[in-house]
CSV table of C-alpha atoms in Angstrom, one decimal:
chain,number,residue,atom,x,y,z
A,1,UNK,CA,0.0,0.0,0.0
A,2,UNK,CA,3.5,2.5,0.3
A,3,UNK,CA,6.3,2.7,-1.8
A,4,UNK,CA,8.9,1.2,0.7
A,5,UNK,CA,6.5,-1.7,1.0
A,6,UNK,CA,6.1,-1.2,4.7
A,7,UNK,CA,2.4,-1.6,4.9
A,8,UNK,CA,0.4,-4.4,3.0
A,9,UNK,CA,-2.7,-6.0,3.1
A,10,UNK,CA,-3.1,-9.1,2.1
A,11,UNK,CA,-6.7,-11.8,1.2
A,12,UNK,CA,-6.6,-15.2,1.0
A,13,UNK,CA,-9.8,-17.7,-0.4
A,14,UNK,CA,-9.7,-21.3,0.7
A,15,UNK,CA,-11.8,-24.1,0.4
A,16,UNK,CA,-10.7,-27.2,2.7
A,17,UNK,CA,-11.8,-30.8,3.4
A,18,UNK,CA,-11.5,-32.3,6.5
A,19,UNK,CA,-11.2,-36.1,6.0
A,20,UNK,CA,-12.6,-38.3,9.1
A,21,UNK,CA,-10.1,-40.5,10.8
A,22,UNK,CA,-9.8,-44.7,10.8
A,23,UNK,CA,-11.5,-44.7,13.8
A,24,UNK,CA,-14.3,-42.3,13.5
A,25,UNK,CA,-15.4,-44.7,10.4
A,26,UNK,CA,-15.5,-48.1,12.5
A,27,UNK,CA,-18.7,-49.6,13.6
A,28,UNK,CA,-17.1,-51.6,16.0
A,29,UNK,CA,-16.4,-50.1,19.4
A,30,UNK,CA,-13.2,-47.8,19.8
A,31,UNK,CA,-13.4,-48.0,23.6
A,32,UNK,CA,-15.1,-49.7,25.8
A,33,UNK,CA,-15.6,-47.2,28.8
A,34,UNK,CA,-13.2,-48.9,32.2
A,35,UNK,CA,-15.3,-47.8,34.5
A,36,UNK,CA,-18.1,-49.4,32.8
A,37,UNK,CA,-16.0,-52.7,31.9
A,38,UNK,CA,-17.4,-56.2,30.4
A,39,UNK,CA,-16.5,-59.6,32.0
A,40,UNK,CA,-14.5,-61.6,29.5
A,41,UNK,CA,-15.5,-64.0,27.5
A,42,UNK,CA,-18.8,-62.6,28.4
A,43,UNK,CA,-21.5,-59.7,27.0
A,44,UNK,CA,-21.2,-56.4,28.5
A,45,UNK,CA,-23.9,-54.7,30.4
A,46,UNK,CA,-26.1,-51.6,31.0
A,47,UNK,CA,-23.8,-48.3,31.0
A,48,UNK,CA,-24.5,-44.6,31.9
A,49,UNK,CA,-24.1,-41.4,29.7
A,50,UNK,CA,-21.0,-40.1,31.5
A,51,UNK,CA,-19.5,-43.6,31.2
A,52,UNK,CA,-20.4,-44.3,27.4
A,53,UNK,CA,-18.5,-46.6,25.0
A,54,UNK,CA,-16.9,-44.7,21.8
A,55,UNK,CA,-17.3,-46.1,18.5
A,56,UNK,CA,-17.1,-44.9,15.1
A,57,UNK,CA,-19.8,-44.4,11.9
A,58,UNK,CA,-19.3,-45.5,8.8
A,59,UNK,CA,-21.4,-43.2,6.9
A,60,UNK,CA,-19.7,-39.8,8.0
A,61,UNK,CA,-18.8,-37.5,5.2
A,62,UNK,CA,-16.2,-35.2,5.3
A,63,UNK,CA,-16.3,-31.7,7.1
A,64,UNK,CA,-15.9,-29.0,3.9
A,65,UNK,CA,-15.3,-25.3,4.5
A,66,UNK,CA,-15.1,-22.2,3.3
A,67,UNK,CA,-12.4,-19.4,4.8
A,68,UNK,CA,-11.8,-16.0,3.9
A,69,UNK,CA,-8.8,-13.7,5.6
A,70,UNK,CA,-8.0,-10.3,5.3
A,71,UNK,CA,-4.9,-8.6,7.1
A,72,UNK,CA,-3.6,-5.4,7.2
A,73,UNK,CA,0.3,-5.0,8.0
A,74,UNK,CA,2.2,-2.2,9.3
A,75,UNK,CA,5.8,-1.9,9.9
A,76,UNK,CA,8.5,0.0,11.2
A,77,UNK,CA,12.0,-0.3,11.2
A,78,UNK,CA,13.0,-4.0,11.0
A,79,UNK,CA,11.3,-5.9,13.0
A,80,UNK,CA,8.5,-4.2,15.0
A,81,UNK,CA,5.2,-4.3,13.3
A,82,UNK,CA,1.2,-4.4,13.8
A,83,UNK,CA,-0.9,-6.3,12.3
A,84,UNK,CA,-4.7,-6.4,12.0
A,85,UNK,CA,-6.1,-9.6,11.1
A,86,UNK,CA,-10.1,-10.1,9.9
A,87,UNK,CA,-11.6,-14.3,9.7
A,88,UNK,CA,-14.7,-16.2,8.1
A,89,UNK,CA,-14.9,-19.7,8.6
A,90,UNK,CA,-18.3,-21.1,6.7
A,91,UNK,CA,-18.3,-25.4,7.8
A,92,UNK,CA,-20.7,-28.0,6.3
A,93,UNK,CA,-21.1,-31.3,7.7
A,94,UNK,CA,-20.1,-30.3,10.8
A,95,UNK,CA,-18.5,-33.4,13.0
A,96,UNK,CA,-20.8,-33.5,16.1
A,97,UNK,CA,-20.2,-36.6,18.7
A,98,UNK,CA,-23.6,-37.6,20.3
A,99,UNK,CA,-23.8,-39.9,23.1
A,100,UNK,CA,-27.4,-42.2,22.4
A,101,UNK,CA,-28.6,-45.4,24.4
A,102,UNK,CA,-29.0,-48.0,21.4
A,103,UNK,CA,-28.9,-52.0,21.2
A,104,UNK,CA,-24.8,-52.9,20.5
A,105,UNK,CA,-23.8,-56.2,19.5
A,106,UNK,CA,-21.2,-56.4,22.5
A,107,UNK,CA,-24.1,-55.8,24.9
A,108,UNK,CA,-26.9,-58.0,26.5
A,109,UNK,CA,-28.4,-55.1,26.8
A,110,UNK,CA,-29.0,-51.1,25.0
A,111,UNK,CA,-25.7,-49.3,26.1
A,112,UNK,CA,-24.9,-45.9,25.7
A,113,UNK,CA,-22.3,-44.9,23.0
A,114,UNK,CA,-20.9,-42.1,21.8
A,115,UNK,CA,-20.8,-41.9,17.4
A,116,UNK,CA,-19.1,-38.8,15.2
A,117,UNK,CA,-22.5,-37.6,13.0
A,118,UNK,CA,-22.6,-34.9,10.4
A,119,UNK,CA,-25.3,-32.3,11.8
A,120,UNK,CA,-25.6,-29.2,9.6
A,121,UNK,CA,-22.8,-26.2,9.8
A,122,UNK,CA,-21.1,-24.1,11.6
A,123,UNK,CA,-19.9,-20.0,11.1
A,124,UNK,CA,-16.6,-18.6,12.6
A,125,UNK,CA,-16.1,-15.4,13.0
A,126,UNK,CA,-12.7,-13.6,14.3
A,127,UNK,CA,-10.6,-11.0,14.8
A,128,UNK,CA,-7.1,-10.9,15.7
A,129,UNK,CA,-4.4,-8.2,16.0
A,130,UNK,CA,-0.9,-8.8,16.8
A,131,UNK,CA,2.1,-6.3,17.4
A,132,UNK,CA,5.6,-6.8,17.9
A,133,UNK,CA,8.1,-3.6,19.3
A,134,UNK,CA,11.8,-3.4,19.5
A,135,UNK,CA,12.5,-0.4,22.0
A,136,UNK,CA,15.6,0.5,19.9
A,137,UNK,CA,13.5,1.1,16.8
A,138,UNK,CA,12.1,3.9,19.2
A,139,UNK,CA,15.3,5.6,20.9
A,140,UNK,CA,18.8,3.8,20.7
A,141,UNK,CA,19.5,4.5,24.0
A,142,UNK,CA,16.8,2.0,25.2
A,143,UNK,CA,17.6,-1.9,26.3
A,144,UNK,CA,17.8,-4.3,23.4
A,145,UNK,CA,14.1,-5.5,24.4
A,146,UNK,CA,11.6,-7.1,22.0
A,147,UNK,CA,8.0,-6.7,23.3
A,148,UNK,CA,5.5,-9.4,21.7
A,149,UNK,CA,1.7,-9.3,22.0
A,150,UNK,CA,-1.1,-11.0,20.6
A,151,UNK,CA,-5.1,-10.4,21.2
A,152,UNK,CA,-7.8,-12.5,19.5
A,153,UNK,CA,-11.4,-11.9,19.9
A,154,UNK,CA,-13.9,-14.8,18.2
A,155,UNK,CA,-17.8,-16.2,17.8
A,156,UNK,CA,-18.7,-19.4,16.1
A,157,UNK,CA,-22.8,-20.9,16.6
A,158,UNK,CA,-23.5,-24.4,15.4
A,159,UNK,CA,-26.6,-24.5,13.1
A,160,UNK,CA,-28.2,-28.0,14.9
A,161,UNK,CA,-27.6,-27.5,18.6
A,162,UNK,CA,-29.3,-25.3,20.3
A,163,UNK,CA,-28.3,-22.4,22.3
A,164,UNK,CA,-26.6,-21.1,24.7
A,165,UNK,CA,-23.0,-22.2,24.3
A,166,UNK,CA,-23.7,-23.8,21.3
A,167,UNK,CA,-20.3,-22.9,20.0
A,168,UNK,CA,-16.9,-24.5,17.7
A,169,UNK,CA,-15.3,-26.9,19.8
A,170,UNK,CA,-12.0,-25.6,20.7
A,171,UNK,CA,-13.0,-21.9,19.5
A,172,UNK,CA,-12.0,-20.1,22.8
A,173,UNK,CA,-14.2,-16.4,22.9
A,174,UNK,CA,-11.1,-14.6,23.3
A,175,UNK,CA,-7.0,-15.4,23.9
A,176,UNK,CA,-4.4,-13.3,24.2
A,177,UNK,CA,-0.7,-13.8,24.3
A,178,UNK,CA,2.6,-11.7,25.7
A,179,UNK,CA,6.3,-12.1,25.2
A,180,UNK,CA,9.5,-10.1,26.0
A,181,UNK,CA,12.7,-11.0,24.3
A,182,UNK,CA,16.3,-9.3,25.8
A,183,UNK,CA,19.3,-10.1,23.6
A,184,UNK,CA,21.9,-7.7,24.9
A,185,UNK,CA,24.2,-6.4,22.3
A,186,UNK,CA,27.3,-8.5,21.5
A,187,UNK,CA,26.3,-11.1,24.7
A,188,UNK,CA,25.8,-14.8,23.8
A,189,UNK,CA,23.2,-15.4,25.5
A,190,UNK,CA,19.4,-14.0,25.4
A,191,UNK,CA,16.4,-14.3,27.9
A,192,UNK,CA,13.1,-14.6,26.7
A,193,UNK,CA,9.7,-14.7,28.9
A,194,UNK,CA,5.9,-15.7,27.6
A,195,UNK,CA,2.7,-15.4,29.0
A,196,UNK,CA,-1.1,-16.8,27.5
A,197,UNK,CA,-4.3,-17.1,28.7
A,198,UNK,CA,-7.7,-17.8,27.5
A,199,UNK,CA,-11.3,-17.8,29.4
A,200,UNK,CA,-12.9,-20.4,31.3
A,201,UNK,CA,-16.6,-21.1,30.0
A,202,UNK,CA,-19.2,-23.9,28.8
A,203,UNK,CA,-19.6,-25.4,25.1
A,204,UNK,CA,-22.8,-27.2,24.3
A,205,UNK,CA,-21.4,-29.7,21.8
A,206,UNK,CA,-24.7,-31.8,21.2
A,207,UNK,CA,-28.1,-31.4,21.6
A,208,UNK,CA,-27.9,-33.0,25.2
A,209,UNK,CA,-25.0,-32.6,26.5
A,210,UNK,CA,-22.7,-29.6,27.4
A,211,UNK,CA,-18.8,-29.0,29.0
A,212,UNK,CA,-17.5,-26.3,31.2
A,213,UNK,CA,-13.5,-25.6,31.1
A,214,UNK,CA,-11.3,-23.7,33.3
A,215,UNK,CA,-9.7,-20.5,32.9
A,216,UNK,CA,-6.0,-21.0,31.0
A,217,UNK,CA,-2.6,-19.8,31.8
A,218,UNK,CA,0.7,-20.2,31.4
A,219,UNK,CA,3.6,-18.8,32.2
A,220,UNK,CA,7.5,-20.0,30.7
A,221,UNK,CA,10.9,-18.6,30.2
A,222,UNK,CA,13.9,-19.4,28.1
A,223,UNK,CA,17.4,-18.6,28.2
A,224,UNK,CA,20.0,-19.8,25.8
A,225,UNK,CA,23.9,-19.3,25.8
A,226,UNK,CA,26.2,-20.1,22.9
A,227,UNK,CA,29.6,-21.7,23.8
A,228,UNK,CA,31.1,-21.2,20.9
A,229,UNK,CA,29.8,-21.1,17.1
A,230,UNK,CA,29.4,-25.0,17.5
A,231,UNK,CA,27.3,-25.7,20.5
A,232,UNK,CA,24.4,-23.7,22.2
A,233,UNK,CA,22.9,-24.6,25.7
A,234,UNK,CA,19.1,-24.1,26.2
A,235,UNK,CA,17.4,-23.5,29.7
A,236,UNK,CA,13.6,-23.7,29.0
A,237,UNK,CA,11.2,-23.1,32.4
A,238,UNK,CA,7.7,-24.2,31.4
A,239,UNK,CA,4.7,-23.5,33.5
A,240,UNK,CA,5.8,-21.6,36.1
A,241,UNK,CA,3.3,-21.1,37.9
A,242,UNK,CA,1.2,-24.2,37.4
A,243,UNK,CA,-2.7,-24.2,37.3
A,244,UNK,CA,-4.9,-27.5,37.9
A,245,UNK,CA,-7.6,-27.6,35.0
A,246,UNK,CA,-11.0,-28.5,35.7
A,247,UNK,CA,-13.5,-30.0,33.2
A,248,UNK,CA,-17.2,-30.3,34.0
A,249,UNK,CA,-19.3,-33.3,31.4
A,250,UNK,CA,-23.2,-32.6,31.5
A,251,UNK,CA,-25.7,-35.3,30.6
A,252,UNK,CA,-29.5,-34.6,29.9
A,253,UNK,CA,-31.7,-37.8,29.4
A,254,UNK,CA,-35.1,-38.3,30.2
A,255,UNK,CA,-35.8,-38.6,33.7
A,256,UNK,CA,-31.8,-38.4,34.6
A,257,UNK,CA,-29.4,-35.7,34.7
A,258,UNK,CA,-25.7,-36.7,35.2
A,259,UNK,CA,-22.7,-34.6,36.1
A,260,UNK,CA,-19.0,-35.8,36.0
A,261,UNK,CA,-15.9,-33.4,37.1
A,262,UNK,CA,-12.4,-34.6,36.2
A,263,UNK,CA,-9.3,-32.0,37.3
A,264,UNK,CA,-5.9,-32.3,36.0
A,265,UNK,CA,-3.2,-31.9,38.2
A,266,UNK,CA,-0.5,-29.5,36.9
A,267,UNK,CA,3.2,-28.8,37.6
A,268,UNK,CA,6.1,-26.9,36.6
A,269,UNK,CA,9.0,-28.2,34.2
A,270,UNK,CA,12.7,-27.4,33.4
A,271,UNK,CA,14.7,-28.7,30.6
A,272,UNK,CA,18.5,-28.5,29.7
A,273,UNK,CA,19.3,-29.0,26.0
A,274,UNK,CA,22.5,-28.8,24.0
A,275,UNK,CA,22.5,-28.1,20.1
A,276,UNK,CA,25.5,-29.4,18.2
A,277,UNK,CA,26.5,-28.3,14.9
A,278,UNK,CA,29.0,-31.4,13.3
């Protein structure tokens, strides 16, 4: 959009097919739940919701979408820029996993099992704007510092399942994202630090059931140090200040509502590496 070349925009049109695994095609069973286990040699019997076998369906089509981006790009000096970032996603044939209570061949009885099904489509809709700043770009007096941030703001709905909640798995309302490099000038070693986090919040991922997910966040830092042109020690910190993660499973059936909570423990990390050239 400039002479230099120092602000663009760019558009891109794609039109994508999302395949179905091995396993999402197979009739048979994927899983039989453990907590609902079958004696061997024998024919399982009656199962809950929240403990439901997994199997696959033969007769699931592919997902097919349509996406359209459009960025805007501004730069100055080397390396600090901006950049402003608009996203449609248009999905048919949505994958939807539903958990029903039907007559199994590995049952005496009707178990509850949990099948991928195509269920109408689903619309994305985003917007994301990212920046990066180094301070001596600005004045050459500051620190060698490299400021990284990233904000993303989204909305997706589902066509067949009905509100509230009912949106994208895995499409988080917001995230956002903030790193600080320090490489000082002429050292041989740099320091970098990141930070993320995105909301807690309930999906409703088929028509009678629904999930709640806890608030993310994590927080790392990485320092390297080159020896010599040869070999380069990396000190990675991961997760430093650890979070457990709790996930809430919702079941609505007739006459029964079931509940099942599940937290994951979480802890901190540190890892020595060495990089070799031969």
């Amino acid at each position: 959009l400039d002479e230099a070349g120092k602000r663009q925009m760019r558009a891109s049109l794609a039109r994508t097919f999302n395949a179905p695994f091995s396993d999402q095609l197979r009739q048979r069973p994927t899983q039989i739940n453990a907590l609902a286990a079958c004696t061997p040699g024998q024919l399982c019997g009656a199962n809950t919701a929240d403990l439901a076998d997994s199997a696959g369906n033969p007769g699931l089509r592919p997902e097919q979408s349509l996406g359209i981006n459009i960025s805007i790009e501004q730069q100055w000096g080397r390396d600090s820029r901006v950049r402003v970032e608009l996203f449609s996603r248009s999905i048919k044939d949505v994958f939807i996993t539903e958990t029903r209570l039907q007559p199994v061949p590995w049952a005496s009885v009707p178990r509850y099992v949990s099948r991928p099904e195509n269920r109408g489509h689903a619309e994305v809709r985003g917007l994301g704007v990212e920046s990066s700043l180094r301070l001596t770009e600005l004045d050459a007096a500051f620190p060698n510092f490299m400021l990284r941030t990233g904000l993303n703001w989204a909305r997706s709905w589902l066509s067949e399942v009905p509100g509230p909640d009912n949106r994208f798995a895995g499409q988080n309302p917001w995230s956002a994202k903030l790193g600080l490099d320090y490489a000082p000038a002429g050292a041989k070693w740099d320091l970098s630090f990141n930070a993320s986090a995105s909301p807690s919040g309930w999906v409703r991922n088929a028509s009678k059931q629904r999930y709640f997910e806890s608030r993310r966040s994590e927080f790392s830092a990485e320092s390297s140090w080159a020896q010599s042109k040869d070999l380069k020690w990396r000190l990675a910190l991961r997760n430093l200040v650890p979070r457990d993660r709790t996930r809430i499973d919702e079941f609505e059936r007739p006459a029964q509502f079931t509940q099942r909570s599940v937290v994951k423990r979480s802890a901190s990390s540190i890892a020595l590496t060495a990089e070799l050239k031969m």
